Tab-separated table of C-alpha atoms in Angstrom:
chain	number	residue	atom	x	y	z
A	20	MET	CA	-11.399	126.559	5.759
A	21	ALA	CA	-14.642	128.555	6.330
A	22	GLN	CA	-13.554	130.987	3.607
A	23	SER	CA	-14.364	128.362	1.044
A	24	TYR	CA	-18.025	128.357	2.088
A	25	SER	CA	-20.512	130.449	0.083
A	26	ALA	CA	-20.813	134.247	0.555
A	27	ARG	CA	-24.563	133.729	1.036
A	28	SER	CA	-23.984	131.378	3.975
A	29	ARG	CA	-21.518	133.738	5.617
A	30	ALA	CA	-23.968	136.607	5.185
A	31	ILE	CA	-26.740	134.880	7.098
A	32	GLU	CA	-26.543	135.725	10.817
A	33	PRO	CA	-27.185	133.328	13.599
A	34	PHE	CA	-29.776	133.910	16.228
A	35	HIS	CA	-28.095	135.843	19.050
A	36	VAL	CA	-30.617	134.300	21.487
A	37	MET	CA	-29.216	130.799	20.746
A	38	ALA	CA	-26.076	131.656	22.756
A	39	LEU	CA	-28.334	132.655	25.603
A	40	LEU	CA	-30.454	129.505	25.180
A	41	ALA	CA	-27.349	127.228	25.218
A	42	ARG	CA	-26.253	128.969	28.546
A	43	ALA	CA	-29.765	128.718	29.905
A	44	ASN	CA	-29.751	125.000	29.151
A	45	GLU	CA	-26.354	124.648	30.909
A	46	LEU	CA	-27.713	126.360	34.016
A	47	GLN	CA	-30.878	124.115	33.912
A	48	ALA	CA	-28.797	120.981	33.601
A	49	ALA	CA	-26.769	122.221	36.722
A	50	GLY	CA	-30.022	122.256	38.682
A	51	HIS	CA	-31.052	125.815	38.395
A	52	ASP	CA	-34.733	126.820	37.866
A	53	VAL	CA	-34.697	128.711	34.565
A	54	ILE	CA	-37.774	130.593	33.324
A	55	HIS	CA	-37.843	130.516	29.528
A	56	LEU	CA	-39.437	133.578	28.005
A	57	GLU	CA	-37.082	133.656	25.029
A	58	ILE	CA	-38.424	131.166	22.536
A	59	GLY	CA	-41.481	131.735	20.396
A	60	GLU	CA	-43.095	128.326	21.009
A	61	PRO	CA	-46.279	127.859	22.991
A	62	ASP	CA	-45.970	125.822	26.122
A	63	PHE	CA	-49.085	123.767	25.338
A	64	THR	CA	-48.577	120.406	23.646
A	65	THR	CA	-50.388	119.684	20.426
A	66	ALA	CA	-54.186	119.211	21.097
A	67	GLU	CA	-55.186	115.598	21.706
A	68	PRO	CA	-57.514	115.244	18.629
A	69	ILE	CA	-54.637	116.279	16.378
A	70	ILE	CA	-52.279	113.714	18.107
A	71	GLN	CA	-54.909	110.977	17.706
A	72	ALA	CA	-55.317	111.841	14.004
A	73	GLY	CA	-51.530	111.646	13.556
A	74	GLN	CA	-51.386	108.234	15.356
A	75	ALA	CA	-54.288	106.941	13.240
A	76	ALA	CA	-52.415	108.048	10.019
A	77	LEU	CA	-49.328	106.187	11.029
A	78	ALA	CA	-51.272	103.098	11.974
A	79	SER	CA	-52.981	103.256	8.526
A	80	GLY	CA	-49.691	103.506	6.709
A	81	HIS	CA	-49.955	107.079	5.587
A	82	THR	CA	-46.114	107.448	5.394
A	83	ARG	CA	-45.648	108.035	1.723
A	84	TYR	CA	-45.036	111.239	-0.271
A	85	THR	CA	-48.105	113.287	-1.047
A	86	ALA	CA	-48.557	115.509	-4.097
A	87	ALA	CA	-46.226	118.538	-3.971
A	88	ARG	CA	-49.138	120.866	-3.322
A	89	GLY	CA	-50.384	118.743	-0.398
A	90	LEU	CA	-53.305	116.474	0.397
A	91	PRO	CA	-56.360	117.642	-1.546
A	92	GLN	CA	-58.556	117.110	1.505
A	93	LEU	CA	-56.327	119.299	3.638
A	94	ARG	CA	-56.369	122.095	1.080
A	95	GLU	CA	-60.108	121.785	1.012
A	96	ALA	CA	-60.243	121.940	4.812
A	97	ILE	CA	-58.133	125.144	4.727
A	98	ALA	CA	-60.411	126.669	2.153
A	99	GLY	CA	-63.362	125.758	4.387
A	100	PHE	CA	-61.489	127.496	7.315
A	101	TYR	CA	-61.226	130.665	5.234
A	102	ALA	CA	-64.904	130.478	4.450
A	103	GLU	CA	-65.928	129.950	8.103
A	104	ARG	CA	-63.602	132.408	9.748
A	105	TYR	CA	-63.164	135.119	7.118
A	106	ARG	CA	-66.169	134.662	4.841
A	107	LEU	CA	-63.805	134.197	1.949
A	108	ASN	CA	-64.270	131.906	-1.036
A	109	ILE	CA	-60.705	130.578	-1.668
A	110	ASP	CA	-60.256	127.944	-4.317
A	111	PRO	CA	-58.320	125.019	-2.758
A	112	GLU	CA	-56.324	124.968	-5.943
A	113	ARG	CA	-54.721	128.233	-4.839
A	114	ILE	CA	-53.398	126.610	-1.572
A	115	LEU	CA	-49.986	124.869	-1.292
A	116	ILE	CA	-49.181	122.918	1.812
A	117	THR	CA	-45.482	123.490	2.868
A	118	PRO	CA	-42.985	122.312	5.432
A	119	GLY	CA	-43.733	124.868	8.097
A	120	GLY	CA	-44.329	128.613	7.377
A	121	SER	CA	-40.661	128.679	6.403
A	122	GLY	CA	-41.432	126.510	3.369
A	123	ALA	CA	-44.082	128.989	2.303
A	124	LEU	CA	-41.600	131.808	2.667
A	125	LEU	CA	-39.002	129.889	0.635
A	126	LEU	CA	-41.531	129.348	-2.199
A	127	ALA	CA	-42.673	132.960	-2.250
A	128	SER	CA	-39.103	134.385	-2.117
A	129	SER	CA	-37.925	132.007	-4.813
A	130	LEU	CA	-40.845	132.966	-7.098
A	131	LEU	CA	-40.767	136.698	-6.678
A	132	VAL	CA	-37.222	137.792	-6.028
A	133	ASP	CA	-34.465	137.871	-8.664
A	134	PRO	CA	-30.836	138.217	-7.700
A	135	GLY	CA	-30.088	141.811	-6.702
A	136	ARG	CA	-33.730	142.693	-6.154
A	137	HIS	CA	-35.473	143.209	-2.765
A	138	TRP	CA	-38.543	143.405	-0.664
A	139	LEU	CA	-39.325	146.086	1.779
A	140	LEU	CA	-39.389	144.752	5.447
A	141	ALA	CA	-40.175	146.444	8.688
A	142	ASP	CA	-37.274	146.741	11.146
A	143	PRO	CA	-37.764	145.328	13.794
A	144	GLY	CA	-39.094	142.126	12.311
A	145	TYR	CA	-38.615	138.354	12.147
A	146	PRO	CA	-35.018	137.746	11.144
A	147	CYS	CA	-35.483	134.730	8.952
A	148	ASN	CA	-37.474	136.807	6.479
A	149	ARG	CA	-34.364	138.725	5.396
A	150	HIS	CA	-32.209	135.644	5.564
A	151	PHE	CA	-34.480	133.759	3.132
A	152	LEU	CA	-34.206	136.666	0.654
A	153	ARG	CA	-30.411	136.443	0.952
A	154	LEU	CA	-30.591	132.717	0.250
A	155	VAL	CA	-32.267	133.376	-3.112
A	156	GLU	CA	-29.653	136.006	-3.910
A	157	GLY	CA	-32.071	138.843	-3.303
A	158	GLY	CA	-32.154	141.114	-0.381
A	159	ALA	CA	-34.201	142.960	2.262
A	160	GLN	CA	-34.511	146.690	2.377
A	161	LEU	CA	-35.076	147.168	6.107
A	162	VAL	CA	-37.330	150.081	6.845
A	163	PRO	CA	-36.973	151.551	10.383
A	164	VAL	CA	-40.386	151.553	12.102
A	165	GLY	CA	-41.449	152.597	15.615
A	166	PRO	CA	-44.481	153.210	17.828
A	167	GLU	CA	-45.690	156.037	15.504
A	168	THR	CA	-46.681	153.475	12.881
A	169	ARG	CA	-47.270	150.672	15.394
A	170	TYR	CA	-44.094	149.107	14.112
A	171	GLN	CA	-45.655	148.459	10.689
A	172	LEU	CA	-45.050	149.572	7.107
A	173	THR	CA	-47.318	152.303	5.744
A	174	PRO	CA	-47.976	153.550	2.212
A	175	GLN	CA	-45.858	156.676	3.105
A	176	LEU	CA	-42.959	154.489	4.000
A	177	VAL	CA	-43.254	152.436	0.867
A	178	GLU	CA	-43.241	155.650	-1.228
A	179	ARG	CA	-40.119	156.894	0.736
A	180	HIS	CA	-38.109	153.721	0.427
A	181	TRP	CA	-39.204	152.222	-2.884
A	182	ASP	CA	-36.475	152.168	-5.513
A	183	ALA	CA	-35.690	150.640	-8.860
A	184	ASP	CA	-34.680	147.324	-7.303
A	185	SER	CA	-37.789	146.979	-5.118
A	186	VAL	CA	-40.221	144.191	-6.163
A	187	GLY	CA	-42.588	144.069	-3.195
A	188	ALA	CA	-43.054	144.207	0.533
A	189	LEU	CA	-43.410	141.566	3.148
A	190	VAL	CA	-45.437	142.509	6.261
A	191	ALA	CA	-46.531	140.482	9.241
A	192	SER	CA	-49.938	140.784	11.011
A	193	PRO	CA	-49.757	140.000	13.872
A	194	ALA	CA	-46.045	140.794	13.918
A	195	ASN	CA	-43.096	139.198	15.586
A	196	PRO	CA	-41.700	140.723	17.899
A	197	THR	CA	-44.163	143.571	18.454
A	198	GLY	CA	-47.540	141.759	18.313
A	199	THR	CA	-49.123	144.639	16.340
A	200	VAL	CA	-51.868	143.972	13.711
A	201	LEU	CA	-52.534	145.556	10.359
A	202	HIS	CA	-56.241	146.254	10.032
A	203	ALA	CA	-58.279	145.858	6.930
A	204	ASP	CA	-58.000	149.533	5.803
A	205	GLU	CA	-54.322	149.582	6.415
A	206	LEU	CA	-53.774	146.388	4.416
A	207	ALA	CA	-55.890	147.856	1.564
A	208	ALA	CA	-53.786	151.063	1.500
A	209	LEU	CA	-50.534	149.054	1.460
A	210	SER	CA	-51.936	146.968	-1.411
A	211	GLN	CA	-52.841	150.000	-3.367
A	212	ALA	CA	-49.412	151.621	-2.792
A	213	LEU	CA	-47.661	148.459	-3.983
A	214	LYS	CA	-49.848	147.902	-6.994
A	215	ALA	CA	-49.309	151.515	-8.087
A	216	ARG	CA	-45.537	150.568	-8.300
A	217	GLY	CA	-46.009	147.112	-9.831
A	218	GLY	CA	-44.979	145.469	-6.650
A	219	HIS	CA	-46.229	142.330	-4.829
A	220	LEU	CA	-47.676	142.232	-1.390
A	221	VAL	CA	-46.726	139.256	0.786
A	222	VAL	CA	-48.351	138.923	4.214
A	223	ASP	CA	-47.248	136.740	7.018
A	224	GLU	CA	-50.471	135.643	8.829
A	225	ILE	CA	-48.748	132.985	10.922
A	226	TYR	CA	-50.074	134.359	14.208
A	227	HIS	CA	-53.675	134.642	12.978
A	228	GLY	CA	-56.004	133.137	15.568
A	229	LEU	CA	-53.788	134.509	18.374
A	230	THR	CA	-55.390	137.993	18.697
A	231	TYR	CA	-57.038	139.441	21.730
A	232	GLY	CA	-60.311	141.375	21.818
A	233	MET	CA	-60.563	141.237	18.097
A	234	ASP	CA	-60.028	139.036	15.042
A	235	ALA	CA	-57.311	139.899	12.505
A	236	SER	CA	-58.369	140.638	8.918
A	237	SER	CA	-56.758	138.507	6.208
A	238	VAL	CA	-55.195	140.521	3.416
A	239	LEU	CA	-57.285	138.315	1.068
A	240	GLU	CA	-60.412	140.228	2.168
A	241	VAL	CA	-58.966	143.355	0.503
A	242	ASP	CA	-56.488	142.033	-2.147
A	243	ASP	CA	-57.079	138.764	-3.900
A	244	ASP	CA	-53.729	139.023	-5.597
A	245	ALA	CA	-51.708	139.010	-2.404
A	246	PHE	CA	-49.509	136.065	-1.278
A	247	VAL	CA	-50.292	134.731	2.186
A	248	LEU	CA	-47.973	132.814	4.435
A	249	ASN	CA	-49.413	130.800	7.269
A	250	SER	CA	-48.577	127.934	9.535
A	251	PHE	CA	-50.026	125.198	11.810
A	252	SER	CA	-47.316	126.068	14.476
A	253	LYS	CA	-48.756	128.929	16.456
A	254	TYR	CA	-52.537	128.960	16.792
A	255	PHE	CA	-52.799	125.213	15.970
A	256	GLY	CA	-49.920	124.355	18.252
A	257	MET	CA	-48.112	122.045	15.910
A	258	THR	CA	-44.628	123.462	16.080
A	259	GLY	CA	-42.627	120.243	15.777
A	260	TRP	CA	-44.847	118.791	13.003
A	261	ARG	CA	-43.447	121.319	10.510
A	262	LEU	CA	-46.490	122.189	8.472
A	263	GLY	CA	-47.624	125.434	6.915
A	264	TRP	CA	-49.379	126.740	3.810
A	265	LEU	CA	-49.213	129.449	1.086
A	266	VAL	CA	-52.195	131.060	-0.687
A	267	ALA	CA	-51.273	132.416	-4.033
A	268	PRO	CA	-52.923	133.998	-7.112
A	269	PRO	CA	-54.122	131.223	-9.527
A	270	GLU	CA	-51.587	132.187	-12.161
A	271	ALA	CA	-48.674	131.637	-9.797
A	272	VAL	CA	-49.580	128.112	-8.708
A	273	PRO	CA	-48.002	126.149	-11.531
A	274	GLU	CA	-44.664	127.927	-10.922
A	275	LEU	CA	-44.960	127.367	-7.214
A	276	GLU	CA	-45.792	123.705	-7.629
A	277	LYS	CA	-42.725	123.298	-9.801
A	278	LEU	CA	-40.542	124.900	-7.104
A	279	ALA	CA	-42.178	122.696	-4.394
A	280	GLN	CA	-41.431	119.525	-6.392
A	281	ASN	CA	-37.785	120.496	-6.625
A	282	LEU	CA	-37.217	122.054	-3.110
A	283	TYR	CA	-38.771	119.602	-0.805
A	284	ILE	CA	-40.994	117.164	-2.843
A	285	SER	CA	-43.857	117.437	-0.366
A	286	ALA	CA	-44.694	118.411	3.227
A	287	PRO	CA	-44.653	115.629	5.840
A	288	SER	CA	-47.483	113.308	5.010
A	289	MET	CA	-48.226	112.206	8.674
A	290	ALA	CA	-48.383	115.885	9.740
A	291	GLN	CA	-50.881	116.611	6.890
A	292	TYR	CA	-53.144	113.842	7.960
A	293	ALA	CA	-52.974	114.963	11.607
A	294	ALA	CA	-53.747	118.543	10.579
A	295	LEU	CA	-57.113	117.479	9.189
A	296	ALA	CA	-58.227	117.310	12.813
A	297	CYS	CA	-57.353	120.989	13.356
A	298	PHE	CA	-60.670	122.182	11.950
A	299	GLN	CA	-62.922	119.870	13.985
A	300	PRO	CA	-65.232	121.645	16.475
A	301	GLN	CA	-63.654	119.912	19.527
A	302	THR	CA	-60.134	120.950	18.425
A	303	LEU	CA	-61.186	124.568	17.767
A	304	GLU	CA	-62.699	124.700	21.218
A	305	ILE	CA	-59.473	123.688	22.801
A	306	LEU	CA	-57.513	126.255	20.684
A	307	GLU	CA	-59.925	129.010	21.633
A	308	GLN	CA	-59.457	128.210	25.338
A	309	ARG	CA	-55.708	128.547	24.771
A	310	ARG	CA	-56.189	131.878	23.061
A	311	ALA	CA	-58.056	133.063	26.132
A	312	GLU	CA	-55.221	131.914	28.332
A	313	PHE	CA	-52.745	133.817	26.228
A	314	ALA	CA	-54.866	137.012	26.546
A	315	ARG	CA	-54.784	136.531	30.354
A	316	ARG	CA	-51.004	136.243	30.269
A	317	ARG	CA	-50.689	139.407	28.149
A	318	ASP	CA	-53.079	141.332	30.389
A	319	TYR	CA	-50.930	140.360	33.429
A	320	LEU	CA	-47.414	140.833	31.975
A	321	LEU	CA	-47.964	144.114	30.080
A	322	PRO	CA	-48.874	146.319	32.978
A	323	ALA	CA	-46.378	144.528	35.235
A	324	LEU	CA	-43.455	145.316	32.888
A	325	ARG	CA	-44.605	148.920	32.461
A	326	GLU	CA	-44.719	149.312	36.232
A	327	LEU	CA	-41.111	148.114	36.441
A	328	GLY	CA	-40.083	150.782	33.970
A	329	PHE	CA	-39.988	148.919	30.656
A	330	GLY	CA	-41.183	151.023	27.677
A	331	ILE	CA	-43.974	149.412	25.810
A	332	ALA	CA	-45.523	152.222	23.801
A	333	VAL	CA	-47.994	150.128	21.719
A	334	GLU	CA	-50.250	147.548	23.193
A	335	PRO	CA	-49.925	144.349	21.257
A	336	GLU	CA	-53.116	142.903	19.781
A	337	GLY	CA	-51.778	139.512	18.849
A	338	ALA	CA	-49.025	136.871	18.933
A	339	PHE	CA	-47.527	136.215	22.339
A	340	TYR	CA	-44.769	138.715	22.603
A	341	LEU	CA	-43.997	142.036	24.317
A	342	TYR	CA	-41.314	144.163	22.715
A	343	ALA	CA	-39.903	146.397	25.466
A	344	ASP	CA	-37.639	149.428	25.429
A	345	ILE	CA	-34.963	149.194	28.152
A	346	SER	CA	-33.577	152.727	27.668
A	347	ALA	CA	-34.510	153.635	31.187
A	348	PHE	CA	-32.116	151.134	32.512
A	349	GLY	CA	-29.080	151.940	30.366
A	350	GLY	CA	-26.746	149.440	28.890
A	351	ASP	CA	-27.025	147.195	25.814
A	352	ALA	CA	-29.711	144.617	25.329
A	353	PHE	CA	-27.437	141.563	24.985
A	354	ALA	CA	-25.618	142.488	28.287
A	355	PHE	CA	-29.036	143.132	29.909
A	356	CYS	CA	-30.299	139.682	28.848
A	357	ARG	CA	-27.054	138.063	29.997
A	358	HIS	CA	-27.321	139.747	33.378
A	359	PHE	CA	-30.735	138.321	34.111
A	360	LEU	CA	-29.860	134.933	32.838
A	361	GLU	CA	-26.764	134.678	35.056
A	362	THR	CA	-28.170	136.346	38.209
A	363	GLU	CA	-31.900	135.505	38.088
A	364	HIS	CA	-31.986	132.453	35.717
A	365	LEU	CA	-34.566	134.349	33.625
A	366	ALA	CA	-34.170	134.059	29.776
A	367	PHE	CA	-35.580	136.589	27.242
A	368	THR	CA	-34.403	137.755	23.836
A	369	PRO	CA	-32.239	140.768	22.892
A	370	GLY	CA	-33.588	143.051	20.172
A	371	LEU	CA	-30.451	142.359	18.007
A	372	ASP	CA	-32.264	139.272	16.688
A	373	PHE	CA	-34.988	141.366	15.156
A	374	GLY	CA	-33.029	143.900	13.110
A	375	ARG	CA	-30.892	147.037	13.502
A	376	HIS	CA	-33.280	150.004	14.307
A	377	GLN	CA	-32.828	150.721	18.076
A	378	ALA	CA	-32.179	147.006	18.468
A	379	GLY	CA	-29.566	147.504	21.277
A	380	HIS	CA	-32.305	149.234	23.460
A	381	HIS	CA	-34.996	146.510	23.163
A	382	VAL	CA	-35.755	143.068	24.398
A	383	ARG	CA	-38.594	140.680	23.678
A	384	PHE	CA	-40.536	138.681	26.287
A	385	ALA	CA	-42.528	135.638	25.066
A	386	TYR	CA	-45.497	134.989	27.394
A	387	THR	CA	-45.375	131.338	26.583
A	388	GLN	CA	-45.351	130.252	30.255
A	389	GLY	CA	-48.326	129.993	32.633
A	390	LEU	CA	-49.344	132.798	35.026
A	391	PRO	CA	-47.542	131.398	38.073
A	392	ARG	CA	-44.261	131.366	36.148
A	393	LEU	CA	-44.905	134.809	34.775
A	394	GLU	CA	-45.559	136.119	38.274
A	395	GLU	CA	-42.225	134.561	39.390
A	396	ALA	CA	-40.472	136.051	36.369
A	397	VAL	CA	-41.726	139.573	37.328
A	398	GLN	CA	-40.391	139.081	40.848
A	399	ARG	CA	-37.013	138.039	39.374
A	400	LEU	CA	-37.056	141.081	37.064
A	401	ALA	CA	-37.720	143.474	39.943
A	402	ARG	CA	-34.818	141.895	41.975
A	403	GLY	CA	-32.539	141.816	38.969
A	404	LEU	CA	-33.109	145.398	38.070
A	405	LYS	CA	-31.645	146.384	41.425
A	406	THR	CA	-28.499	144.371	40.861
A	407	TRP	CA	-28.288	145.708	37.319
A	408	ALA	CA	-28.333	149.245	38.668
A	409	ASP	CA	-25.673	148.451	41.226
A	410	ARG	CA	-23.334	146.627	38.834
């Protein structure tokens, strides 16, 4: 019966980590203490001012559709955020509010990719990016990247992999799963390389705000024609509210609005009203405290993993992930993850979920648990490595 389903559906791969997560939940339900370092979701609940704003919106009856581009006051608030944080003058008319960052990616890929055409994507990278391209009958040209380019695309890689069917590149800064950041000069060089070939630059800035010891540059500082994907899920801690945004060149907005009207009508109205509180000083103070906590977690877990023998060649500057090479321990990443789940009740993600380039030799740790849990996780890793070696 499954053969009657579409080829595009069959081509989209499931998350390998979901099988591990299901098993982790079984173990937890059986009474085991499972430490979850596999899912990219902050452990903090949504900040209280945002929750209160959402409750007030519900009480006031703000439960109807909004305009397809989103609440004007929220688009204005986001534009104000760009002015405050990046010193950028972004017209609110260029901003579309979307159902999560995924909604922004759906709009951008629908607009820019015809059937049979493709974007260049770094491998490893976030898997849904290539799957969205498949959904619109386009494709992803995965470009193998490693520590020598900090796991990012470069103008040289664009030149090497560009072909007649290429229409652009999608990069992430900070990136999932590696946490690396593209700096302003690197973004400018990528923009120039793509414009020279008539290509579009799309930048995933979903982890902006979660950088450590520095602030990430927006691509809009160096290329006003770029498309920017962002989200309220990570820095703003609104994962379950399903809210994001897309910044586009002015001439693209009418087409994007038409797509939004047809694909999802509008983003959730209650979430949009709640998000207005994201930019209040008291909320930003809470979020900056959480950023500092993530920095402490990274600064503990990074050297601890290296001391155990994990290979982390590039120090991540953002997000909340450590992408680690397990070559020193032998075996394949999925079996490695399964071993620690079954023996130590410690869950983390195999590299297979992030691409193909050396994926079987890498795992991702999400430092989305507090320091005491991370310390316990390191103890379990040390113990589990001994049983892994003796298997």
